[in-house]
PDB file of C-alpha atoms and ligand atoms in Angstrom:
ATOM      1  CA  UNK A   1      -0.027   0.045   0.004  1.00  0.00           C
ATOM      2  CA  UNK A   2       1.309   3.376  -0.730  1.00  0.00           C
ATOM      3  CA  UNK A   3       1.606   5.625   2.192  1.00  0.00           C
ATOM      4  CA  UNK A   4      -0.004   8.454   0.250  1.00  0.00           C
ATOM      5  CA  UNK A   5      -3.351   6.624   0.675  1.00  0.00           C
ATOM      6  CA  UNK A   6      -3.479   7.116   4.342  1.00  0.00           C
ATOM      7  CA  UNK A   7      -5.788   9.426   6.040  1.00  0.00           C
ATOM      8  CA  UNK A   8      -5.212  12.177   8.556  1.00  0.00           C
ATOM      9  CA  UNK A   9      -5.114  10.105  11.787  1.00  0.00           C
ATOM     10  CA  UNK A  10      -3.316   7.309  10.180  1.00  0.00           C
ATOM     11  CA  UNK A  11      -0.601   9.738   8.998  1.00  0.00           C
ATOM     12  CA  UNK A  12      -0.036  11.562  12.207  1.00  0.00           C
ATOM     13  CA  UNK A  13      -1.298   9.994  15.371  1.00  0.00           C
ATOM     14  CA  UNK A  14       1.473  11.845  17.507  1.00  0.00           C
ATOM     15  CA  UNK A  15       1.165  15.488  18.394  1.00  0.00           C
ATOM     16  CA  UNK A  16       4.829  15.787  17.469  1.00  0.00           C
ATOM     17  CA  UNK A  17       7.417  13.384  16.296  1.00  0.00           C
ATOM     18  CA  UNK A  18       9.326  14.205  19.527  1.00  0.00           C
ATOM     19  CA  UNK A  19       6.686  12.296  21.466  1.00  0.00           C
ATOM     20  CA  UNK A  20       8.294   9.186  20.141  1.00  0.00           C
ATOM     21  CA  UNK A  21      11.848  10.000  21.477  1.00  0.00           C
ATOM     22  CA  UNK A  22      10.180  11.205  24.772  1.00  0.00           C
ATOM     23  CA  UNK A  23       8.729   7.798  25.129  1.00  0.00           C
ATOM     24  CA  UNK A  24      12.014   6.047  24.280  1.00  0.00           C
ATOM     25  CA  UNK A  25      13.578   8.070  27.095  1.00  0.00           C
ATOM     26  CA  UNK A  26      10.931   6.724  29.453  1.00  0.00           C
ATOM     27  CA  UNK A  27      11.651   3.147  28.299  1.00  0.00           C
ATOM     28  CA  UNK A  28      15.445   3.550  28.645  1.00  0.00           C
ATOM     29  CA  UNK A  29      15.964   6.138  31.493  1.00  0.00           C
ATOM     30  CA  UNK A  30      19.446   7.739  31.931  1.00  0.00           C
ATOM     31  CA  UNK A  31      21.544   5.482  34.134  1.00  0.00           C
ATOM     32  CA  UNK A  32      22.315   7.024  37.468  1.00  0.00           C
ATOM     33  CA  UNK A  33      19.617   9.585  37.196  1.00  0.00           C
ATOM     34  CA  UNK A  34      16.822   8.736  39.628  1.00  0.00           C
ATOM     35  CA  UNK A  35      13.457   8.171  37.862  1.00  0.00           C
ATOM     36  CA  UNK A  36      11.030  10.824  39.118  1.00  0.00           C
ATOM     37  CA  UNK A  37       7.714   9.739  40.395  1.00  0.00           C
ATOM     38  CA  UNK A  38       6.202  11.650  37.473  1.00  0.00           C
ATOM     39  CA  UNK A  39       8.197   9.710  34.751  1.00  0.00           C
ATOM     40  CA  UNK A  40       7.415   6.410  36.378  1.00  0.00           C
ATOM     41  CA  UNK A  41       3.758   7.215  36.477  1.00  0.00           C
ATOM     42  CA  UNK A  42       3.817   8.487  32.921  1.00  0.00           C
ATOM     43  CA  UNK A  43       5.326   5.304  31.702  1.00  0.00           C
ATOM     44  CA  UNK A  44       3.247   2.793  33.718  1.00  0.00           C
ATOM     45  CA  UNK A  45       0.052   4.673  33.413  1.00  0.00           C
ATOM     46  CA  UNK A  46      -1.972   3.138  30.304  1.00  0.00           C
ATOM     47  CA  UNK A  47      -4.757   5.667  30.838  1.00  0.00           C
ATOM     48  CA  UNK A  48      -2.371   8.508  29.991  1.00  0.00           C
ATOM     49  CA  UNK A  49      -3.586  10.040  26.662  1.00  0.00           C
ATOM     50  CA  UNK A  50      -0.027  10.666  25.666  1.00  0.00           C
ATOM     51  CA  UNK A  51       0.727   7.001  25.925  1.00  0.00           C
ATOM     52  CA  UNK A  52      -2.281   6.188  23.876  1.00  0.00           C
ATOM     53  CA  UNK A  53      -1.086   8.075  20.966  1.00  0.00           C
ATOM     54  CA  UNK A  54       2.297   6.416  21.211  1.00  0.00           C
ATOM     55  CA  UNK A  55       0.643   3.054  21.327  1.00  0.00           C
ATOM     56  CA  UNK A  56      -1.472   4.075  18.254  1.00  0.00           C
ATOM     57  CA  UNK A  57       1.694   5.154  16.528  1.00  0.00           C
ATOM     58  CA  UNK A  58       3.382   1.802  17.026  1.00  0.00           C
ATOM     59  CA  UNK A  59       0.168   0.008  15.986  1.00  0.00           C
ATOM     60  CA  UNK A  60       0.403   1.686  12.665  1.00  0.00           C
ATOM     61  CA  UNK A  61       4.143   1.367  12.375  1.00  0.00           C
ATOM     62  CA  UNK A  62       4.133  -2.369  13.101  1.00  0.00           C
ATOM     63  CA  UNK A  63       1.202  -3.103  10.832  1.00  0.00           C
ATOM     64  CA  UNK A  64       2.331  -1.214   7.740  1.00  0.00           C
ATOM     65  CA  UNK A  65       6.154  -1.580   7.800  1.00  0.00           C
ATOM     66  CA  UNK A  66       6.329  -4.668   5.558  1.00  0.00           C
ATOM     67  CA  UNK A  67       9.113  -5.897   3.389  1.00  0.00           C
ATOM     68  CA  UNK A  68       7.326  -4.589   0.177  1.00  0.00           C
ATOM     69  CA  UNK A  69       6.626  -1.313   1.922  1.00  0.00           C
ATOM     70  CA  UNK A  70      10.337  -0.733   2.516  1.00  0.00           C
ATOM     71  CA  UNK A  71      11.144  -1.657  -1.188  1.00  0.00           C
ATOM     72  CA  UNK A  72       8.617   0.956  -2.496  1.00  0.00           C
ATOM     73  CA  UNK A  73       9.937   3.620  -0.064  1.00  0.00           C
ATOM     74  CA  UNK A  74      13.462   3.098  -1.266  1.00  0.00           C
ATOM     75  CA  UNK A  75      12.533   3.425  -4.754  1.00  0.00           C
ATOM     76  CA  UNK A  76      10.413   6.478  -4.053  1.00  0.00           C
ATOM     77  CA  UNK A  77      13.097   8.276  -1.856  1.00  0.00           C
ATOM     78  CA  UNK A  78      16.482   6.990  -2.731  1.00  0.00           C
ATOM     79  CA  UNK A  79      16.428   8.703  -6.188  1.00  0.00           C
ATOM     80  CA  UNK A  80      16.916  11.906  -4.266  1.00  0.00           C
ATOM     81  CA  UNK A  81      14.891  13.809  -6.809  1.00  0.00           C
ATOM     82  CA  UNK A  82      13.014  16.177  -4.572  1.00  0.00           C
ATOM     83  CA  UNK A  83      15.413  19.132  -3.733  1.00  0.00           C
ATOM     84  CA  UNK A  84      19.007  20.130  -3.752  1.00  0.00           C
ATOM     85  CA  UNK A  85      20.460  22.493  -1.139  1.00  0.00           C
ATOM     86  CA  UNK A  86      23.342  23.287   1.180  1.00  0.00           C
ATOM     87  CA  UNK A  87      23.398  21.201   4.325  1.00  0.00           C
ATOM     88  CA  UNK A  88      22.673  24.019   6.594  1.00  0.00           C
ATOM     89  CA  UNK A  89      19.783  25.075   4.349  1.00  0.00           C
ATOM     90  CA  UNK A  90      18.480  21.431   4.726  1.00  0.00           C
ATOM     91  CA  UNK A  91      18.624  21.942   8.374  1.00  0.00           C
ATOM     92  CA  UNK A  92      16.603  25.206   8.147  1.00  0.00           C
ATOM     93  CA  UNK A  93      14.224  23.454   5.982  1.00  0.00           C
ATOM     94  CA  UNK A  94      13.895  20.597   8.608  1.00  0.00           C
ATOM     95  CA  UNK A  95      13.210  23.292  11.133  1.00  0.00           C
ATOM     96  CA  UNK A  96      10.101  24.438   9.222  1.00  0.00           C
ATOM     97  CA  UNK A  97       8.489  21.334  10.603  1.00  0.00           C
ATOM     98  CA  UNK A  98       5.780  22.588  12.827  1.00  0.00           C
ATOM     99  CA  UNK A  99       3.330  20.370  14.587  1.00  0.00           C
ATOM    100  CA  UNK A 100       0.881  20.412  17.505  1.00  0.00           C
ATOM    101  CA  UNK A 101       3.528  20.396  20.178  1.00  0.00           C
ATOM    102  CA  UNK A 102       3.924  23.255  22.694  1.00  0.00           C
ATOM    103  CA  UNK A 103       6.575  25.609  21.382  1.00  0.00           C
ATOM    104  CA  UNK A 104       7.182  26.730  24.855  1.00  0.00           C
ATOM    105  CA  UNK A 105       8.141  23.381  26.137  1.00  0.00           C
ATOM    106  CA  UNK A 106       9.395  21.512  23.122  1.00  0.00           C
ATOM    107  CA  UNK A 107      12.760  22.310  21.458  1.00  0.00           C
ATOM    108  CA  UNK A 108      12.797  22.647  17.617  1.00  0.00           C
ATOM    109  CA  UNK A 109      14.667  20.204  15.449  1.00  0.00           C
ATOM    110  CA  UNK A 110      17.721  22.432  15.057  1.00  0.00           C
ATOM    111  CA  UNK A 111      17.946  22.881  18.857  1.00  0.00           C
ATOM    112  CA  UNK A 112      17.818  19.172  19.440  1.00  0.00           C
ATOM    113  CA  UNK A 113      20.521  18.518  16.811  1.00  0.00           C
ATOM    114  CA  UNK A 114      22.713  21.247  18.220  1.00  0.00           C
ATOM    115  CA  UNK A 115      22.266  20.053  21.807  1.00  0.00           C
ATOM    116  CA  UNK A 116      23.276  16.642  20.863  1.00  0.00           C
ATOM    117  CA  UNK A 117      26.292  17.885  18.884  1.00  0.00           C
ATOM    118  CA  UNK A 118      27.423  20.166  21.541  1.00  0.00           C
ATOM    119  CA  UNK A 119      27.348  17.427  24.281  1.00  0.00           C
ATOM    120  CA  UNK A 120      29.529  15.261  21.936  1.00  0.00           C
ATOM    121  CA  UNK A 121      31.925  18.242  21.435  1.00  0.00           C
ATOM    122  CA  UNK A 122      31.997  18.952  25.272  1.00  0.00           C
ATOM    123  CA  UNK A 123      33.232  15.402  25.868  1.00  0.00           C
ATOM    124  CA  UNK A 124      36.159  15.870  23.365  1.00  0.00           C
ATOM    125  CA  UNK A 125      35.201  13.395  20.767  1.00  0.00           C
ATOM    126  CA  UNK A 126      36.541  13.728  17.158  1.00  0.00           C
ATOM    127  CA  UNK A 127      34.931  16.294  14.941  1.00  0.00           C
ATOM    128  CA  UNK A 128      33.083  13.729  12.530  1.00  0.00           C
ATOM    129  CA  UNK A 129      31.380  12.481  15.699  1.00  0.00           C
ATOM    130  CA  UNK A 130      30.219  16.091  16.570  1.00  0.00           C
ATOM    131  CA  UNK A 131      28.996  16.349  12.980  1.00  0.00           C
ATOM    132  CA  UNK A 132      27.211  13.193  13.142  1.00  0.00           C
ATOM    133  CA  UNK A 133      25.431  14.454  16.289  1.00  0.00           C
ATOM    134  CA  UNK A 134      24.487  17.505  14.337  1.00  0.00           C
ATOM    135  CA  UNK A 135      23.038  15.847  11.201  1.00  0.00           C
ATOM    136  CA  UNK A 136      21.679  12.516  12.792  1.00  0.00           C
ATOM    137  CA  UNK A 137      18.022  13.571  12.368  1.00  0.00           C
ATOM    138  CA  UNK A 138      18.117  15.435   9.194  1.00  0.00           C
ATOM    139  CA  UNK A 139      16.354  12.591   7.483  1.00  0.00           C
ATOM    140  CA  UNK A 140      13.250  13.669   9.339  1.00  0.00           C
ATOM    141  CA  UNK A 141      12.630  16.089   6.368  1.00  0.00           C
ATOM    142  CA  UNK A 142      10.599  13.100   5.108  1.00  0.00           C
ATOM    143  CA  UNK A 143       7.792  14.514   7.291  1.00  0.00           C
ATOM    144  CA  UNK A 144       7.851  17.606   5.101  1.00  0.00           C
ATOM    145  CA  UNK A 145       7.277  15.535   2.014  1.00  0.00           C
ATOM    146  CA  UNK A 146       4.044  14.255   3.508  1.00  0.00           C
ATOM    147  CA  UNK A 147       5.149  10.849   4.893  1.00  0.00           C
ATOM    148  CA  UNK A 148       3.358   9.365   7.779  1.00  0.00           C
ATOM    149  CA  UNK A 149       5.099   9.765  11.176  1.00  0.00           C
ATOM    150  CA  UNK A 150       5.457   5.963  11.554  1.00  0.00           C
ATOM    151  CA  UNK A 151       7.340   5.937   8.199  1.00  0.00           C
ATOM    152  CA  UNK A 152       9.821   8.664   9.515  1.00  0.00           C
ATOM    153  CA  UNK A 153      10.427   7.908  13.252  1.00  0.00           C
ATOM    154  CA  UNK A 154       9.933   5.052  15.598  1.00  0.00           C
ATOM    155  CA  UNK A 155      12.194   2.117  16.636  1.00  0.00           C
ATOM    156  CA  UNK A 156      13.584   0.447  13.568  1.00  0.00           C
ATOM    157  CA  UNK A 157      13.651  -3.325  13.028  1.00  0.00           C
ATOM    158  CA  UNK A 158      14.688  -5.836  10.237  1.00  0.00           C
ATOM    159  CA  UNK A 159      11.965  -6.621   7.644  1.00  0.00           C
ATOM    160  CA  UNK A 160      11.963  -9.954   5.678  1.00  0.00           C
ATOM    161  CA  UNK A 161      12.453 -12.066   8.750  1.00  0.00           C
ATOM    162  CA  UNK A 162      10.697 -12.994  12.046  1.00  0.00           C
ATOM    163  CA  UNK A 163       9.949  -9.868  14.259  1.00  0.00           C
ATOM    164  CA  UNK A 164      11.499 -10.081  17.537  1.00  0.00           C
ATOM    165  CA  UNK A 165       9.501  -9.949  20.777  1.00  0.00           C
ATOM    166  CA  UNK A 166      12.023  -7.560  22.105  1.00  0.00           C
ATOM    167  CA  UNK A 167      10.769  -4.850  19.802  1.00  0.00           C
ATOM    168  CA  UNK A 168       8.581  -2.476  21.603  1.00  0.00           C
ATOM    169  CA  UNK A 169       4.749  -3.590  21.498  1.00  0.00           C
ATOM    170  CA  UNK A 170       5.520  -6.840  19.682  1.00  0.00           C
ATOM    171  CA  UNK A 171       1.831  -7.869  19.875  1.00  0.00           C
ATOM    172  CA  UNK A 172       1.051  -5.387  17.103  1.00  0.00           C
ATOM    173  CA  UNK A 173       3.061  -7.437  14.559  1.00  0.00           C
ATOM    174  CA  UNK A 174       0.055  -9.749  14.330  1.00  0.00           C
ATOM    175  CA  UNK A 175      -1.436  -7.362  11.978  1.00  0.00           C
ATOM    176  CA  UNK A 176       1.576  -7.140   9.788  1.00  0.00           C
ATOM    177  CA  UNK A 177       0.966  -9.316   6.658  1.00  0.00           C
ATOM    178  CA  UNK A 178       4.662 -10.531   6.728  1.00  0.00           C
ATOM    179  CA  UNK A 179       3.952 -12.247   9.979  1.00  0.00           C
ATOM    180  CA  UNK A 180       1.786 -14.628   7.961  1.00  0.00           C
ATOM    181  CA  UNK A 181       3.954 -14.908   4.944  1.00  0.00           C
ATOM    182  CA  UNK A 182       6.341 -17.896   5.071  1.00  0.00           C
ATOM    183  CA  UNK A 183       8.871 -16.144   3.083  1.00  0.00           C
ATOM    184  CA  UNK A 184       9.315 -13.606   5.808  1.00  0.00           C
ATOM    185  CA  UNK A 185       8.206 -15.110   9.130  1.00  0.00           C
ATOM    186  CA  UNK A 186      11.066 -17.471   9.994  1.00  0.00           C
ATOM    187  CA  UNK A 187      13.984 -16.700  12.091  1.00  0.00           C
ATOM    188  CA  UNK A 188      16.287 -15.885   9.035  1.00  0.00           C
ATOM    189  CA  UNK A 189      13.541 -15.113   6.390  1.00  0.00           C
ATOM    190  CA  UNK A 190      15.204 -13.892   3.308  1.00  0.00           C
ATOM    191  CA  UNK A 191      18.732 -13.609   5.045  1.00  0.00           C
ATOM    192  CA  UNK A 192      21.368 -16.069   6.121  1.00  0.00           C
ATOM    193  CA  UNK A 193      22.917 -16.612   9.472  1.00  0.00           C
ATOM    194  CA  UNK A 194      25.291 -13.672  10.536  1.00  0.00           C
ATOM    195  CA  UNK A 195      25.129 -12.239   7.074  1.00  0.00           C
ATOM    196  CA  UNK A 196      25.699  -8.789   8.327  1.00  0.00           C
ATOM    197  CA  UNK A 197      23.381  -5.803   8.602  1.00  0.00           C
ATOM    198  CA  UNK A 198      24.436  -4.442   5.307  1.00  0.00           C
ATOM    199  CA  UNK A 199      22.568  -7.248   3.706  1.00  0.00           C
ATOM    200  CA  UNK A 200      19.492  -6.609   5.891  1.00  0.00           C
ATOM    201  CA  UNK A 201      16.539  -4.219   4.970  1.00  0.00           C
ATOM    202  CA  UNK A 202      15.411  -2.249   8.007  1.00  0.00           C
ATOM    203  CA  UNK A 203      11.963  -0.787   8.492  1.00  0.00           C
ATOM    204  CA  UNK A 204      11.781   2.598   6.541  1.00  0.00           C
ATOM    205  CA  UNK A 205      12.562   5.889   8.373  1.00  0.00           C
ATOM    206  CA  UNK A 206      14.921   8.725   8.842  1.00  0.00           C
ATOM    207  CA  UNK A 207      17.983   6.706   9.745  1.00  0.00           C
ATOM    208  CA  UNK A 208      18.150   4.745   6.434  1.00  0.00           C
ATOM    209  CA  UNK A 209      17.222   7.846   4.417  1.00  0.00           C
ATOM    210  CA  UNK A 210      20.019   9.908   5.784  1.00  0.00           C
ATOM    211  CA  UNK A 211      22.640   7.077   5.659  1.00  0.00           C
ATOM    212  CA  UNK A 212      21.949   6.778   1.846  1.00  0.00           C
ATOM    213  CA  UNK A 213      22.301  10.559   1.543  1.00  0.00           C
ATOM    214  CA  UNK A 214      25.710  10.764   3.277  1.00  0.00           C
ATOM    215  CA  UNK A 215      27.234   7.343   2.737  1.00  0.00           C
ATOM    216  CA  UNK A 216      30.144   8.440   0.487  1.00  0.00           C
ATOM    217  CA  UNK A 217      31.239  11.281   2.794  1.00  0.00           C
ATOM    218  CA  UNK A 218      31.481  10.162   6.509  1.00  0.00           C
ATOM    219  CA  UNK A 219      33.781   7.752   8.281  1.00  0.00           C
ATOM    220  CA  UNK A 220      32.242   4.311   8.839  1.00  0.00           C
ATOM    221  CA  UNK A 221      31.541   4.590  12.512  1.00  0.00           C
ATOM    222  CA  UNK A 222      29.462   7.801  11.764  1.00  0.00           C
ATOM    223  CA  UNK A 223      27.467   5.913   9.162  1.00  0.00           C
ATOM    224  CA  UNK A 224      26.628   3.220  11.544  1.00  0.00           C
ATOM    225  CA  UNK A 225      25.506   5.649  14.139  1.00  0.00           C
ATOM    226  CA  UNK A 226      23.341   7.392  11.591  1.00  0.00           C
ATOM    227  CA  UNK A 227      21.916   4.209  10.031  1.00  0.00           C
ATOM    228  CA  UNK A 228      21.237   2.343  13.254  1.00  0.00           C
ATOM    229  CA  UNK A 229      20.569   4.844  15.914  1.00  0.00           C
ATOM    230  CA  UNK A 230      16.769   3.962  16.112  1.00  0.00           C
ATOM    231  CA  UNK A 231      17.496   0.203  16.160  1.00  0.00           C
ATOM    232  CA  UNK A 232      16.890  -0.233  19.919  1.00  0.00           C
ATOM    233  CA  UNK A 233      16.156  -3.990  19.564  1.00  0.00           C
ATOM    234  CA  UNK A 234      19.703  -4.488  18.584  1.00  0.00           C
ATOM    235  CA  UNK A 235      21.838  -1.878  20.378  1.00  0.00           C
ATOM    236  CA  UNK A 236      19.883  -2.056  23.590  1.00  0.00           C
ATOM    237  CA  UNK A 237      18.456  -5.639  23.495  1.00  0.00           C
ATOM    238  CA  UNK A 238      20.841  -7.614  21.285  1.00  0.00           C
ATOM    239  CA  UNK A 239      17.707  -9.345  19.595  1.00  0.00           C
ATOM    240  CA  UNK A 240      19.249  -9.908  16.212  1.00  0.00           C
ATOM    241  CA  UNK A 241      22.513 -11.486  17.097  1.00  0.00           C
ATOM    242  CA  UNK A 242      21.813 -14.106  14.463  1.00  0.00           C
ATOM    243  CA  UNK A 243      22.013 -11.519  11.703  1.00  0.00           C
ATOM    244  CA  UNK A 244      24.912  -9.547  13.006  1.00  0.00           C
ATOM    245  CA  UNK A 245      28.470 -10.025  11.654  1.00  0.00           C
ATOM    246  CA  UNK A 246      31.552  -9.616  13.895  1.00  0.00           C
ATOM    247  CA  UNK A 247      32.128  -6.253  12.124  1.00  0.00           C
ATOM    248  CA  UNK A 248      28.710  -5.086  12.921  1.00  0.00           C
ATOM    249  CA  UNK A 249      29.417  -5.812  16.627  1.00  0.00           C
ATOM    250  CA  UNK A 250      32.616  -3.772  16.447  1.00  0.00           C
ATOM    251  CA  UNK A 251      30.786  -0.834  14.881  1.00  0.00           C
ATOM    252  CA  UNK A 252      27.895  -1.193  17.213  1.00  0.00           C
ATOM    253  CA  UNK A 253      30.235   0.169  19.930  1.00  0.00           C
ATOM    254  CA  UNK A 254      29.971   3.349  18.275  1.00  0.00           C
ATOM    255  CA  UNK A 255      26.109   3.278  18.053  1.00  0.00           C
ATOM    256  CA  UNK A 256      26.018   2.680  21.717  1.00  0.00           C
ATOM    257  CA  UNK A 257      28.453   5.556  22.443  1.00  0.00           C
ATOM    258  CA  UNK A 258      26.195   7.758  20.448  1.00  0.00           C
ATOM    259  CA  UNK A 259      22.839   6.811  21.700  1.00  0.00           C
ATOM    260  CA  UNK A 260      23.115   8.578  25.216  1.00  0.00           C
ATOM    261  CA  UNK A 261      23.899  11.856  23.435  1.00  0.00           C
ATOM    262  CA  UNK A 262      20.770  11.394  21.366  1.00  0.00           C
ATOM    263  CA  UNK A 263      18.529  10.583  24.254  1.00  0.00           C
ATOM    264  CA  UNK A 264      19.885  12.479  27.358  1.00  0.00           C
ATOM    265  CA  UNK A 265      21.337  15.801  25.960  1.00  0.00           C
ATOM    266  CA  UNK A 266      17.997  17.641  25.899  1.00  0.00           C
ATOM    267  CA  UNK A 267      18.252  20.611  28.210  1.00  0.00           C
ATOM    268  CA  UNK A 268      15.588  23.433  28.518  1.00  0.00           C
ATOM    269  CA  UNK A 269      18.310  25.954  27.739  1.00  0.00           C
ATOM    270  CA  UNK A 270      18.187  26.530  24.002  1.00  0.00           C
ATOM    271  CA  UNK A 271      21.569  26.880  22.173  1.00  0.00           C
ATOM    272  CA  UNK A 272      22.368  30.213  20.591  1.00  0.00           C
ATOM    273  CA  UNK A 273      22.212  29.267  16.865  1.00  0.00           C
ATOM    274  CA  UNK A 274      23.962  32.335  15.655  1.00  0.00           C
ATOM    275  CA  UNK A 275      27.043  31.687  17.842  1.00  0.00           C
ATOM    276  CA  UNK A 276      27.376  28.110  16.770  1.00  0.00           C
ATOM    277  CA  UNK A 277      26.618  28.438  13.095  1.00  0.00           C
ATOM    278  CA  UNK A 278      30.198  29.282  11.921  1.00  0.00           C
ATOM    279  CA  UNK A 279      31.685  26.244  13.675  1.00  0.00           C
ATOM    280  CA  UNK A 280      29.182  23.824  12.091  1.00  0.00           C
ATOM    281  CA  UNK A 281      29.432  25.508   8.691  1.00  0.00           C
ATOM    282  CA  UNK A 282      33.247  24.732   8.789  1.00  0.00           C
ATOM    283  CA  UNK A 283      32.489  21.135   9.942  1.00  0.00           C
ATOM    284  CA  UNK A 284      30.010  20.586   7.199  1.00  0.00           C
ATOM    285  CA  UNK A 285      32.476  21.956   4.580  1.00  0.00           C
ATOM    286  CA  UNK A 286      35.159  19.733   5.916  1.00  0.00           C
ATOM    287  CA  UNK A 287      33.143  16.446   5.369  1.00  0.00           C
ATOM    288  CA  UNK A 288      30.266  17.059   3.169  1.00  0.00           C
ATOM    289  CA  UNK A 289      29.679  18.419  -0.359  1.00  0.00           C
ATOM    290  CA  UNK A 290      28.554  22.057  -0.989  1.00  0.00           C
ATOM    291  CA  UNK A 291      24.924  20.824  -1.618  1.00  0.00           C
ATOM    292  CA  UNK A 292      23.048  17.606  -0.938  1.00  0.00           C
ATOM    293  CA  UNK A 293      20.095  16.208  -2.793  1.00  0.00           C
ATOM    294  CA  UNK A 294      16.840  15.161  -0.721  1.00  0.00           C
TER     295      UNK A 294
HETATM  296 FE1  LIG B 301      16.626  10.062  15.220  1.00  0.00          FE
HETATM  297 FE1  LIG B 302      17.655  12.355  17.664  1.00  0.00          FE
END
């Protein structure tokens, strides 16, 4: 089914795409930081309307992200035929994403990206790691092309083989046609043991889209961070060891290093964009071409 056939609520059950990441933080709280009574209650309370929308979001995600859907999205978006612009311009384009979230509480996309990158920079990591933090969610421009939220954000998972019960809300996969298709519902499905993730198609979203955009320009650890940062079932749960190669495991050390910056760098103090822009423009120029195609 084409995602363009979906109606309003099926497109955008979340008030904002940040609601997904906020929910991930509740699922994987920062180690050492005591859970507040409020956050515990928020996560456990199934009557919480915020949780209902996240549940509905996952219901749609798990139902419609099939092997065929992913192939179709790749054909549609990996031609990169929509726009061509400088990277900073693409970030500003991403920042035009306005949704129903409260602008007084929620940071905008550029602020989240700068906070992530600045936290990485403050810890003294290499500059390509800082740049990775800055661009890692640029693929969310998919939302601006009318894509449903569940085909842009959400935990990613392999398609074409059995869904792990370690993926959040595994019960919703019962409605995914692949779960009844014998080509796709066995442990290995269309893959072979430890074939390596490069052989594996992931559910479609902002990770794969950005990876394909920058794969010729960034160092390999950066590409792993970009491509698999939403693959919680692996980097947090090790649920797909049977598909991982040794090299994947080596590279996933970087994905794990990156994840806390993504989840826990949000602070209410917004970064001053004009002060930071020259540094990031230099970083972009060092690694990426003058313009990129979306
Ligand atoms: Fe992301
Ligand atoms: Fe992020």
